Each structure stands twice: as C-alpha cells, then as structure tokens.
XYZ file of C-alpha atoms in Angstrom:
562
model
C -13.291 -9.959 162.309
C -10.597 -12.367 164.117
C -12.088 -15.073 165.606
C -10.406 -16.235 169.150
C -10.905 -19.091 171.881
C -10.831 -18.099 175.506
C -8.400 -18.004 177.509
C -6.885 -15.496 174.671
C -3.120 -16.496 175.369
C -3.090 -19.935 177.271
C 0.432 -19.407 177.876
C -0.473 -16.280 179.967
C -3.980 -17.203 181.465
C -3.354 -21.149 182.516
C -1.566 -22.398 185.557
C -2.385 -23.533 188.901
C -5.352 -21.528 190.690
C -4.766 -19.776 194.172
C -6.909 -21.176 196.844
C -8.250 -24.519 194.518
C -10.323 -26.244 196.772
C -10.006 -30.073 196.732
C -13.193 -32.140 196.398
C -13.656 -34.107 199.369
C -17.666 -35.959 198.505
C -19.785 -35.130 195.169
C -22.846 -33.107 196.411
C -26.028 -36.062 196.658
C -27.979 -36.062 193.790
C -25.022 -35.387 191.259
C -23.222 -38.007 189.814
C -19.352 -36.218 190.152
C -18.273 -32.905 190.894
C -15.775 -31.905 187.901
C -12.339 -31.942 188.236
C -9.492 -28.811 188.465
C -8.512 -29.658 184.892
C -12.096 -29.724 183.786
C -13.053 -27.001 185.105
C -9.822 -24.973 183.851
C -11.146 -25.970 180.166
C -14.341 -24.595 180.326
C -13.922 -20.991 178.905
C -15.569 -18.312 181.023
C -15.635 -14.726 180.102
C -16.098 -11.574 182.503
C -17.396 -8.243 181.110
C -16.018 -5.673 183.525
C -14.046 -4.813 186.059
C -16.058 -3.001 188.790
C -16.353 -4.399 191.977
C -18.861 -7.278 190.652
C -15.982 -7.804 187.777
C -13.372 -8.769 190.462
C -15.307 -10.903 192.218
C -16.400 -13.133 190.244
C -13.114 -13.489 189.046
C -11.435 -14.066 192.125
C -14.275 -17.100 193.118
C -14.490 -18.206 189.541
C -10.208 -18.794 190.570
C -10.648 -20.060 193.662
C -13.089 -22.585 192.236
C -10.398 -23.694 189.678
C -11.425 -21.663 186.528
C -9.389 -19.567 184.093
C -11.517 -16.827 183.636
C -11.121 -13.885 181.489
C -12.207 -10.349 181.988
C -12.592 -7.903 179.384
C -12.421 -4.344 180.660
C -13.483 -1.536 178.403
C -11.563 1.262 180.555
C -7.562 1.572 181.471
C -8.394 0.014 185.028
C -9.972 -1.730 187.590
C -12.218 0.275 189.872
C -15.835 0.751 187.869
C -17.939 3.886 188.876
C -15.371 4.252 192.010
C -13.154 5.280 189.257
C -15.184 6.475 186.056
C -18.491 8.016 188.339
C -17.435 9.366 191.760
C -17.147 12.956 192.536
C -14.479 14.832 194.565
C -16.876 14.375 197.917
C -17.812 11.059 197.167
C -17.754 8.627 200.270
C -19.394 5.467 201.507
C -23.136 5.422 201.977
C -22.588 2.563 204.576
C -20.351 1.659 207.260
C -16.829 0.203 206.000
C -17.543 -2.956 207.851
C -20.319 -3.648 205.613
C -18.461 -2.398 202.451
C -16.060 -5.063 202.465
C -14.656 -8.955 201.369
C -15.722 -11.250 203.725
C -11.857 -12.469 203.160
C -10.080 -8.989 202.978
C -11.359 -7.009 205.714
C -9.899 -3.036 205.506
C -6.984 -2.223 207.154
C -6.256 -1.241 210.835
C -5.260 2.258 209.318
C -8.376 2.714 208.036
C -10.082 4.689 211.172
C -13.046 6.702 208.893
C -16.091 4.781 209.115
C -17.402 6.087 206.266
C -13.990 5.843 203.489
C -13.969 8.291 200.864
C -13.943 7.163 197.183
C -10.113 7.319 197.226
C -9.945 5.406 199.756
C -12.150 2.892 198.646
C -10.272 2.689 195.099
C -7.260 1.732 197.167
C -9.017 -0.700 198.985
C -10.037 -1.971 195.569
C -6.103 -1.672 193.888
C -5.399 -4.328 197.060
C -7.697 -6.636 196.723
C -6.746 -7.194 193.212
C -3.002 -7.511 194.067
C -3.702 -9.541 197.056
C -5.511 -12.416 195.184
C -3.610 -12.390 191.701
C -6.470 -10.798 189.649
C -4.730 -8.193 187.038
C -2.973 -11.149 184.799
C -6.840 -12.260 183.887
C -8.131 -8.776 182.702
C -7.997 -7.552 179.487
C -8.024 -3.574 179.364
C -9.798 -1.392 177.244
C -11.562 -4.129 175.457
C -15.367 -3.319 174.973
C -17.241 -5.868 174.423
C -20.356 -4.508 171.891
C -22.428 -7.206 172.073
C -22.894 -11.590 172.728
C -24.772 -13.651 170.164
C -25.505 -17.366 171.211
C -23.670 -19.239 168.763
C -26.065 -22.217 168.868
C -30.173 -22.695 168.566
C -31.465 -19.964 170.460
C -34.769 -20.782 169.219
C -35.246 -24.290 171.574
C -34.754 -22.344 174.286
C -38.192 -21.592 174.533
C -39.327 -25.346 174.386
C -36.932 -26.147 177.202
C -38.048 -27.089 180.615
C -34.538 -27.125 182.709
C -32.249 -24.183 182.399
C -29.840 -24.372 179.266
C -31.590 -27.884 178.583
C -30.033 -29.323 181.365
C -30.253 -27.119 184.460
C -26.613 -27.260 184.367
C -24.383 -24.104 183.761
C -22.541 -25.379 180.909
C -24.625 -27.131 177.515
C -23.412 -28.971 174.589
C -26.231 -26.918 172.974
C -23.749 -23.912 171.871
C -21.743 -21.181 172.996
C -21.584 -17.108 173.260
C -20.086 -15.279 170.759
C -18.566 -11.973 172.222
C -17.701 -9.354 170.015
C -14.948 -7.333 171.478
C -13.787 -3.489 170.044
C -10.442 -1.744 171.533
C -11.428 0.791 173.198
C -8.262 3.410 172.217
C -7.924 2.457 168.571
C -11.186 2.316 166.069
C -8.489 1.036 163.528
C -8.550 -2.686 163.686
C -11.263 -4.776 163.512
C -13.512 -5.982 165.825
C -12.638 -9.809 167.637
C -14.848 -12.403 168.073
C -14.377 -14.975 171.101
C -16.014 -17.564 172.095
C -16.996 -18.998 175.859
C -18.610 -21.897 177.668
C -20.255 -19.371 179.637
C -20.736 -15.189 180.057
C -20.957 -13.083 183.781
C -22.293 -10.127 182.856
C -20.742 -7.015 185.428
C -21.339 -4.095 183.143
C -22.796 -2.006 186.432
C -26.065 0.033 186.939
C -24.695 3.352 187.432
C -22.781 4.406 183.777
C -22.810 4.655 180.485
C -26.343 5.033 179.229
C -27.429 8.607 181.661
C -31.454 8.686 181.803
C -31.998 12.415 180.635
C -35.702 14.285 180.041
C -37.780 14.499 177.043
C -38.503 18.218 175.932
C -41.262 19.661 173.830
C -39.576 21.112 170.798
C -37.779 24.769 171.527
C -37.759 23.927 175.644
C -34.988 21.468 175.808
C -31.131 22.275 176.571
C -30.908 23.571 172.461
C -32.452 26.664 173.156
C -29.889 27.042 176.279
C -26.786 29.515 175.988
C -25.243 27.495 178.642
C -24.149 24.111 179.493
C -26.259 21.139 180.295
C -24.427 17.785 181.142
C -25.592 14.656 183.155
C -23.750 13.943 186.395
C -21.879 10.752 184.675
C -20.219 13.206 182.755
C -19.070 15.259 185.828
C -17.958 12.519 187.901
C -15.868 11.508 185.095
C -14.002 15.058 184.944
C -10.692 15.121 186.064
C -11.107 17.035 189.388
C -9.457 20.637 188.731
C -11.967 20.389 185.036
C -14.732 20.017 187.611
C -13.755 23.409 189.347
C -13.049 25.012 186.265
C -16.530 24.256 185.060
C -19.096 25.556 187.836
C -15.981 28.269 189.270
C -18.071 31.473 189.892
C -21.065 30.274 187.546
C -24.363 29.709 188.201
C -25.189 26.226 188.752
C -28.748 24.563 188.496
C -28.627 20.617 189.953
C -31.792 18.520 188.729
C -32.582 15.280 191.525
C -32.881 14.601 194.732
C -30.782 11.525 195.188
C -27.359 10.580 196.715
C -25.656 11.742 193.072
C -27.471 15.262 193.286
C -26.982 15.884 196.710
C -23.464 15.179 196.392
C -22.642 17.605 193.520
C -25.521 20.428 194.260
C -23.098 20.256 198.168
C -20.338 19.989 196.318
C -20.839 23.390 193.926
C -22.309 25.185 196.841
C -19.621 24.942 199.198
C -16.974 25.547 196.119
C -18.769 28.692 194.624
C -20.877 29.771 198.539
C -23.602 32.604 198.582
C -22.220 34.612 195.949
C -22.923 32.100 193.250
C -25.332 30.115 194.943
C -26.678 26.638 193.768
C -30.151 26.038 192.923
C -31.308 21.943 193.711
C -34.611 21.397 191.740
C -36.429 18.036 192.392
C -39.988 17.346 191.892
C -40.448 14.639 194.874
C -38.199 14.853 198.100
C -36.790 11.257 199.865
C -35.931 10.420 203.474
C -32.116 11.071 203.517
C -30.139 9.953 206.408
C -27.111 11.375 208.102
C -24.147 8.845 208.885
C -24.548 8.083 212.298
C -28.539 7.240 211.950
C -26.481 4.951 208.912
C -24.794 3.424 211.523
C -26.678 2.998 213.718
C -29.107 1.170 211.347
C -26.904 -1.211 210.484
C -26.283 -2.396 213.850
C -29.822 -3.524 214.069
C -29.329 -5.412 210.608
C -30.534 -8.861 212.535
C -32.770 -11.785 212.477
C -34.963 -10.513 214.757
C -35.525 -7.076 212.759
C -36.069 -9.559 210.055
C -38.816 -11.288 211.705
C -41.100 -8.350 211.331
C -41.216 -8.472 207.980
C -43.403 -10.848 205.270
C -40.800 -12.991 202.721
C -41.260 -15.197 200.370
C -41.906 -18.676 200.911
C -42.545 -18.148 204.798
C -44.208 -21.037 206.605
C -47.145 -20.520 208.802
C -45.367 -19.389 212.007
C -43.318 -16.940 209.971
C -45.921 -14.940 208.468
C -47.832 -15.105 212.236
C -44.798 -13.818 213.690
C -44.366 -10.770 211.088
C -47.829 -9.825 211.859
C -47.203 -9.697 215.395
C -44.216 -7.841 215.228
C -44.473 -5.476 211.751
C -46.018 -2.807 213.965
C -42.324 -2.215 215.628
C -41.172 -1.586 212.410
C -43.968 1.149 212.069
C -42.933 2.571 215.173
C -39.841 2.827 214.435
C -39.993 4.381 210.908
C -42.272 6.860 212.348
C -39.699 7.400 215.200
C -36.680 8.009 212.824
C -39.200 10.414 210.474
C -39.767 12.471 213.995
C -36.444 13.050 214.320
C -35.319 13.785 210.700
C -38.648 16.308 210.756
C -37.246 17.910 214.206
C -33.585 17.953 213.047
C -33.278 19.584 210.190
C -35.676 21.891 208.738
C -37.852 19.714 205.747
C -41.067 21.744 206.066
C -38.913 25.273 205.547
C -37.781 23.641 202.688
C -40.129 21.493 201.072
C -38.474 18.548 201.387
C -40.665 16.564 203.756
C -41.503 13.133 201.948
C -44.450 12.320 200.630
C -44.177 8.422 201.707
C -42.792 6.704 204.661
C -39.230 5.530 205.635
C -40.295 2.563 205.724
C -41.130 2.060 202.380
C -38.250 3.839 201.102
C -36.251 1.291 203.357
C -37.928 -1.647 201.437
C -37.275 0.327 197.990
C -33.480 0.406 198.474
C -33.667 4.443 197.844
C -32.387 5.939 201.215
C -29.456 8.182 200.098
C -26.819 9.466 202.771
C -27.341 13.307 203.839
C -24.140 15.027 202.677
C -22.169 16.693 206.434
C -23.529 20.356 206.940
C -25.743 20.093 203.787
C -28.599 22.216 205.934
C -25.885 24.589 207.095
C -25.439 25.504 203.761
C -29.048 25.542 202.935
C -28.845 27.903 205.735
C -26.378 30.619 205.039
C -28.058 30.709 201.272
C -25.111 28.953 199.368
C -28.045 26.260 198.106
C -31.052 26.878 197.339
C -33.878 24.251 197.127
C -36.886 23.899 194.760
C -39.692 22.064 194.698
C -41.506 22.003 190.955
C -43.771 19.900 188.957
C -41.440 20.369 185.820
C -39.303 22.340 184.018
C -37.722 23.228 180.822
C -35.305 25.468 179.215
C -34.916 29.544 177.683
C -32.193 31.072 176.856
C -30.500 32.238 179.890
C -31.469 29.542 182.468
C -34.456 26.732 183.493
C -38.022 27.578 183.656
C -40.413 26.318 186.640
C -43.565 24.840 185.792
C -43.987 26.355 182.459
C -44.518 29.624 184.207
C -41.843 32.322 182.515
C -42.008 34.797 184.870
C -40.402 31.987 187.099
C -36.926 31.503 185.931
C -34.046 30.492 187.206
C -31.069 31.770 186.206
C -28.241 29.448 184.876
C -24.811 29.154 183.124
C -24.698 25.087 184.332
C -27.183 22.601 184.592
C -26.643 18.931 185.675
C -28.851 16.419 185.314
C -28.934 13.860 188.339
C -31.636 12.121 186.437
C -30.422 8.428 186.409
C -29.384 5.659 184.351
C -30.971 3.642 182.064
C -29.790 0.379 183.607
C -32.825 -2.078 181.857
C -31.966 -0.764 178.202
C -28.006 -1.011 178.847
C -28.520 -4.630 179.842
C -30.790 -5.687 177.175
C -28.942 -4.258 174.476
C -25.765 -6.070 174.700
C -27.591 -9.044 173.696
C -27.663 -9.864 169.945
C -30.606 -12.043 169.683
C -34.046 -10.520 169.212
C -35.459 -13.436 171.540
C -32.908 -12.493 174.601
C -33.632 -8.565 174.302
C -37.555 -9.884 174.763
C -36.527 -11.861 177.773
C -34.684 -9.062 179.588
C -37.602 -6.280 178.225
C -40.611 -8.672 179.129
C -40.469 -9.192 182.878
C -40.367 -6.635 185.823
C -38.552 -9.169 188.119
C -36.848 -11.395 185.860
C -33.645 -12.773 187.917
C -33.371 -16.005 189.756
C -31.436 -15.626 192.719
C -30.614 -11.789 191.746
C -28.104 -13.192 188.983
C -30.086 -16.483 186.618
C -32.701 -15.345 183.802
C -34.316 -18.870 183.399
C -34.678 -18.367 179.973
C -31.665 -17.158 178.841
C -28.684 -20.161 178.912
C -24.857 -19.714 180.230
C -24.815 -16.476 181.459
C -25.318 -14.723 184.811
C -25.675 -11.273 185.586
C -24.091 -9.761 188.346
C -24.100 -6.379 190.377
C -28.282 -5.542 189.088
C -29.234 -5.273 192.284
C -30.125 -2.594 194.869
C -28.906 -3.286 198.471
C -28.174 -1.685 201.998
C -24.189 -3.214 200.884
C -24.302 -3.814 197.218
C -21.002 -5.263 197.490
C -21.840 -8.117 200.065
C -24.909 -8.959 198.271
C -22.788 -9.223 195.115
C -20.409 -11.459 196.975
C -22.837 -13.426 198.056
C -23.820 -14.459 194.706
C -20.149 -14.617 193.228
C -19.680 -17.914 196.098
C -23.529 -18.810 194.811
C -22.242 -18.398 190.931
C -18.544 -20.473 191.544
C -20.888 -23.128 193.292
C -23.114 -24.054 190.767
C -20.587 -23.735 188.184
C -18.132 -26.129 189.685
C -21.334 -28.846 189.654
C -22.282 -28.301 193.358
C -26.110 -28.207 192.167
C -28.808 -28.330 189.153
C -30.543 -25.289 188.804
C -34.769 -25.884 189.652
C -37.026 -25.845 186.464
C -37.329 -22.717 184.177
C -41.287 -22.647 185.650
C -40.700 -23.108 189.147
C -37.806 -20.351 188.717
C -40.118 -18.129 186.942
C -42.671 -18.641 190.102
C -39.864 -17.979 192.599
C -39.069 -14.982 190.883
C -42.741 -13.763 190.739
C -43.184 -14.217 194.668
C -40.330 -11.638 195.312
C -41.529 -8.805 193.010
C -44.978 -9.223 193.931
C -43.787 -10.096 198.270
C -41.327 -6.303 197.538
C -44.113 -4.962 195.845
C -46.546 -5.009 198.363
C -43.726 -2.863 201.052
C -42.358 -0.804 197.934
C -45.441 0.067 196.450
C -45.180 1.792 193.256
C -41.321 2.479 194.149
C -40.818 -1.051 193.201
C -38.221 -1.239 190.728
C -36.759 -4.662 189.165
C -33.665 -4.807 190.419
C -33.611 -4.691 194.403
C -32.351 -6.886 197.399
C -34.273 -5.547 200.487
C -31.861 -4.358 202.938
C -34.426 -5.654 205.501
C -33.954 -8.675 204.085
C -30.364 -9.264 203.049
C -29.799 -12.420 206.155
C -33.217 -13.891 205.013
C -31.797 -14.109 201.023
C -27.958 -14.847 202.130
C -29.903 -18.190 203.761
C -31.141 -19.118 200.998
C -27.846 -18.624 198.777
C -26.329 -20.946 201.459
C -28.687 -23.873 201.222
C -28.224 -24.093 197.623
C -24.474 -24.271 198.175
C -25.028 -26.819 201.043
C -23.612 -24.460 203.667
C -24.583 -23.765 206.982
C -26.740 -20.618 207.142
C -25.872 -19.903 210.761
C -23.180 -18.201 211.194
C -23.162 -17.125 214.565
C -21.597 -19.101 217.620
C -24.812 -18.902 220.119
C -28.533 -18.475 220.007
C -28.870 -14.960 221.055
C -25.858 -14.074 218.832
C -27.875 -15.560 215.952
C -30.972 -12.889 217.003
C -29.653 -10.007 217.634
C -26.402 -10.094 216.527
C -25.805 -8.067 213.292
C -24.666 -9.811 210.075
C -22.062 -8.523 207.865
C -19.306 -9.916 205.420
C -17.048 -10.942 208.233
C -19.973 -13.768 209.247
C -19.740 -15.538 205.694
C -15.820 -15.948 204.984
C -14.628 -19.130 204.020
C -18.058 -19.825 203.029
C -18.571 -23.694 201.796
C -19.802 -27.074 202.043
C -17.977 -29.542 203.938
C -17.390 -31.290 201.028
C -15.290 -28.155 199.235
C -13.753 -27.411 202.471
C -9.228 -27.362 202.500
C -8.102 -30.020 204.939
C-alpha cells in the first residue's frame, strides 16, 4: 500500500476558495473562529459524489476548505446516474428539488423533471461552483480505520474529546482501490476529518431468503434486483423483458416504476405481473403538489415534536384532529379515484402514518389505465418462491405464475452498507447498536471526525441534505461545540421514540418527517446562529410554504460578505 496526505496533489487541490466568507465577530462562547489558511490545512475527505457528495463539497469550499472527494464511478450524478430507470422522474415538485443558491432554469417548465433532466441540473451545478477539480473518479474507498485510540472513545464525555470537529487524538485512515484496474495496490490517505455520502439506494440490494430448492436456482429464467436494471444501458433494458414474461416483486416507487415501465413496453400480450404482500398510499402528482403547498408552520403545529414547550404540545392536541381529517379526506379520494378494492391494493394503515414514515411513493401517469386494459396485473400474496418455469404464490403449486423475468424491488440494505465501511470492531457496534443513532441526521456521538450525510428519508431529500451541508461547514469552521455525547444520545432518543409514536412499527432509523422538515431546519439554524424566520411578515411565516429558495445565503451575521 502507498500511503498519501490529503489534498492528494496540493498543486492541483489548493488555491483561493470561491465564495470564502470573511469573519466579521468569533461566535460567543468560542475563543476564535479559525482562519482561511487554517482551515485550508485541515484535510477533509468526501466519499461520493451523489447529490450529498457535491454538497458538502461545495459548502465545505465556500467555508474555506480544500476538500477532496473520492468517487468510485466515472461521474458525478449518484443513483440519478447508476439507479434510475428510463421513466424515472421527480417524486416532488422541482421547486423543492433544488439549491437554495441554484434555482432550475426558466426553461425548465415540467414540474415534475425527469431523471435526465435532473442529471443536467446536476452536470450545472457542478460547473457553476468549480466542483469537478476536487473529485477523484473511480476511486473506491473499501474501508476507514481511525488511526489513533479508538478505545478512549468510550470514556469520553464531549464529542471527539473535545466537542470540536477536529482532535489531536488521531486521524482516519481511508483505504482507497481504483475502481477500473485491480492491478495496483490499494492507497492509504489520511484526513482531519471523513463525510460519509455513500447513498441509501445502491450497492448492497436487500433480496429474500429461500428454503433450499425454492429460491431463483431452481429458476430457468432470470432473476435480478432492480439496482441491476436501473443500471442497464437503456436499449439492454428493452432487450431484456422484450416480449417476455415479466414478474415485478414490491410495491414501492422503484416497483411501480419498472412493473409501468415493462407493461406499457411489452402491453396485454405479455402482460406484467406486480406481486407485493402489503399495498401503500401512492399519490398522483398533482395531490404531490398540492401537498407541498401546505408544507407550513401552521400544518406543523398539529403535530407533537421533540422538545415542545407547554403551549406547543396544547396546541398539537387541539389541532392534530385536522390532520386526521384530512388524511381521511385524501384516503376518500384515492379509494373513489382509482379502483384499490378491485385490486387489492387498499392500505392496511393510514396516510397519515405513512406521511410520518417518509414511504408515500408517486403513482406512475395512467398506471390504473393499464391495470385496466390487462397489460399489469396485480397480486396480493403472503409469500412466494420459485419452480422451474416461474414464481409460486403462497406455497400453493397449483398457483403459479408464469415467468421468464423476475425483478426484485425488495430494497437496500442501507444499515449494513454503512456499518461496514468502518474498520474498527467498536464503530461497526456503534452504527449496529442503536435504532436512531444520528445527531442532527448527520453526528454519531460516539464515533469522532466524521459525519454522515444523505441517511435520511424526507418529503425533499435534497433540501434536508442541504440543510445539514450549511449545519456541517458551520461547525467545522468553529462556529459551535457540539453538546455532550449523553445529552446527544438523549436528543437523539426523543426523535425515534417522538417518530415512533406517528410511524408506528413503520419507523425506520433513518427519517426526517416531511411534516416536520421547518420545525428541524429551525433548529439547524440556531446552532449556526441564524435567523430561523425566513419569511418577510407574520402571516407569510404561517401559512406560507417553505422551500430551498427561503434558506439561501443562509448565515450568521458574523459570516455574512460585506
């Protein structure tokens, strides 16, 4: 192994940063905010570049850093690029899916952008703010090892010792393969500090356990996870379900998308079969949109948070039954729209919690229609497994389904990809033994110098993940000390159990409640000392929906360009 410093060529990563922001007042409390040439020598690594991957790098630049990001594919662009099908679009409205500093273009008149679209959205926004020169392609990195006394960690009472992002205690070590060539040996490089943006949605595919003789071996045709057909080039992905019969397993966005997809490709006379063993609420665009226009702080008053003061939780008593209402308004309509009890696919839980559980996917156009004129067919089944010439239904044989395809919409395994790029036996623990373990959606409090990005279920994944890139650049530069690894620990604990008690059992670790994305932005801009109102009046600041637009040029006054 070579051993290497970051920045990897300081001729090629150093120079002055676009946007620096000069430091008018240290924050009270801390002694001195760093300076730009201090801040230029710490040595921060990236690891990927998704959407996550690009912003923190653009902040981290802004903020005066010279970050690196190591990339294990040919480009920018994540699952956009790597995981999106042919019909892939938007799930929310473009003016939610954006920079709060790079709105989309005039030209841009579809309100919901296909993925195309949306990598060339991307493409700009890297050009725009100077971003390629700092990413490293095709370098995977297979795993960081603290290169320092991982064992104190567990004695200490601040974050990292100190609270503060970067420690004299030691660095990470990040081993780093290329990605084309298995020839040369793997690098080591060392950095002050590690933002994790390896993504949810690739990589590690969740697939079923079989009994022995039922799983895809037994199968004359072929079985595949939807990862690996999103990653098809597009005419491979017509070649492969072409006149075949195709069996889709899931019932979220991904399956919807493909089973619509192959149906409308092959139509009635190779009809697709959808299998899924519990239905969800999906919503067409326009109830989408019109959601998001209610996105406000009244909306957000009818719902328990954490750390509410008396009046708070009185007024979300009062008002949580309008919420009711309205789920059971919205479920009225989806029931008298489309036809779920034909079907089977009425839901066996409420809207609401779905809502709460970050788990609404967007109803593909004409996906009924099709339903309709027999070019998909839906099943409901306990379980399944696998004969020779297709899937069978609930261990019954006489109830087979015939198949030459079968793709598994099944999910990722987004826990064990995260805790498995760790080295240390003690870390894995950390990111294995707690079901909410993320301080402000981004901090474990016990694991030191490195913040995790993108793990987070949200109505606009990509303005939450903003959101904490400004939060991240912040308490980098100095701005503030993280709280104890206890009281973080407690804070923590308050959310899962608060989104437990909406979410129920559909609780999963990694969620920002899109009913509560203002309520959580508030708090990301008190820590940073910035305003959390954004809006110009009173009953803008009710009723007014929040998007990206509302936070640009986030900062203190303190950070703020003359």
């Amino acid at each position: 192994m070579r051993v290497c410093l970051l920045p990897y060529d300081i001729s090629h990563f150093t120079g002055p940063s676009k946007g620096l922001l000069p430091y008018k007042r240290p924050l009270p409390g801390v002694a001195s905010l760093p300076t730009a040439a201090m801040l230029s020598e710490k040595q921060v690594a990236i690891i990927g570049a998704g959407v996550s991957g690009l912003l923190a790098c653009k902040h981290l630049l802004e903020a005066g850093f010279d970050p690196v990001v190591f990339e294990s594919h040919g480009r920018t662009g994540g699952v956009w690029v790597k995981g999106a099908i042919e019909s892939t679009r938007l799930q929310t409205p473009k003016s939610f899916y954006q920079f709060s500093d790079f709105p989309w273009p005039q030209s841009m008149v579809e309100e919901f952008p296909d993925h195309r679209r949306v990598v060339e959205y991307l493409d700009a926004y890297v050009e725009e703010f100077g971003l390629l020169p700092r990413i490293r392609f095709n370098r995977r990195v297979t795993e960081i090892g603290f290169a320092g006394n991982e064992g104190k960690a567990a004695d200490w009472k601040e974050w990292g010792g100190t609270g503060e992002a970067f420690s004299l205690h030691g660095k990470w070590k990040l081993t780093v393969e290329d990605s084309l060539d298995s020839g040369p040996a793997p690098e080591v490089y060392r950095a002050d500090f590690v933002i994790l943006c390896i993504g949810m949605f690739s990589d590690l595919p969740r697939t079923p356990a079989f009994p022995v003789n039922e799983g895809p071996e037994v199968f004359d045709g072929k079985v595949l996870h939807s990862m690996d057909y999103a990653m098809m080039e597009w005419d491979h992905a017509v070649e492969l379900v072409r006149g075949k019969r195709v069996v889709v397993v899931g019932f979220q966005k991904s399956s919807l998308d493909i089973a619509a997809e192959v149906s409308k490709r092959n139509d009635k006379r190779y009809p697709c079969t959808l299998l899924f063993r519990e239905a969800h609420w999906a919503l067409p665009d326009y109830l989408i949109k019109y959601i998001s226009r209610n996105l406000n702080r009244f909306m957000e008053c009818m719902i328990h948070k954490p750390g509410e003061g008396l009046f708070l939780c009185l007024l979300a008593s009062l008002l949580s039954p309008l919420m009711w209402i309205f789920s059971k308004l919205m479920e009225s309509y989806l029931r008298w729209k489309y036809p779920l009890k034909r079907y089977g696919t009425v839901p066996e839980h409420s809207l609401n919690m779905q809502f709460q559980a970050c788990m609404t996917p967007t109803l593909p156009p004409q996906f009924y229609d099709v339903v309709e004129e027999g070019s998909l067919i839906l099943k409901k089944l306990r379980s399944f497994s696998f004969c020779k010439n297709g899937v069978i239904i609930d261990g019954d044989a006489s109830k087979v389904v015939m198949a030459d395809v079968v793709i598994l919409a099944t999910g990722f395994k987004s826990d064990e990809k995260l805790k498995s790029i760790f080295a240390s036996l003690y870390f894995r623990k950390c990111m294995a033994g707690s079901s909410a373990p993320l301080y402000r959606e981004c901090i474990h409090p016990r694991i030191p110098q490195v913040a995790i990005l993108g793990y987070m279920n949200s109505f606009s994944v990509l303005h939450a993940t903003e959101m904490r890139s400004k939060w991240l650049a912040h308490f980098l530069m100095g701005a503030f000390k993280l709280p104890g690894i206890r009281e973080m620990e407690a804070d923590v604990t308050e959310w899962e159990r608060c989104a437990r008690s909406y979410s129920k059992e559909r609780y999963k670790r990694y969620q920002v409640s899109a009913l509560l994305q203002i309520y959580c932005n508030d708090i990301l801009c008190r820590d940073m000392g910035c305003n959390p109102r954004r809006k110009r009046s009173l009953l803008a600041e009710l009723f007014a929906p929040y998007g990206p637009a509302d936070y640009r040029g986030l900062a203190p006054p303190y950070l703020q360009k003359p």
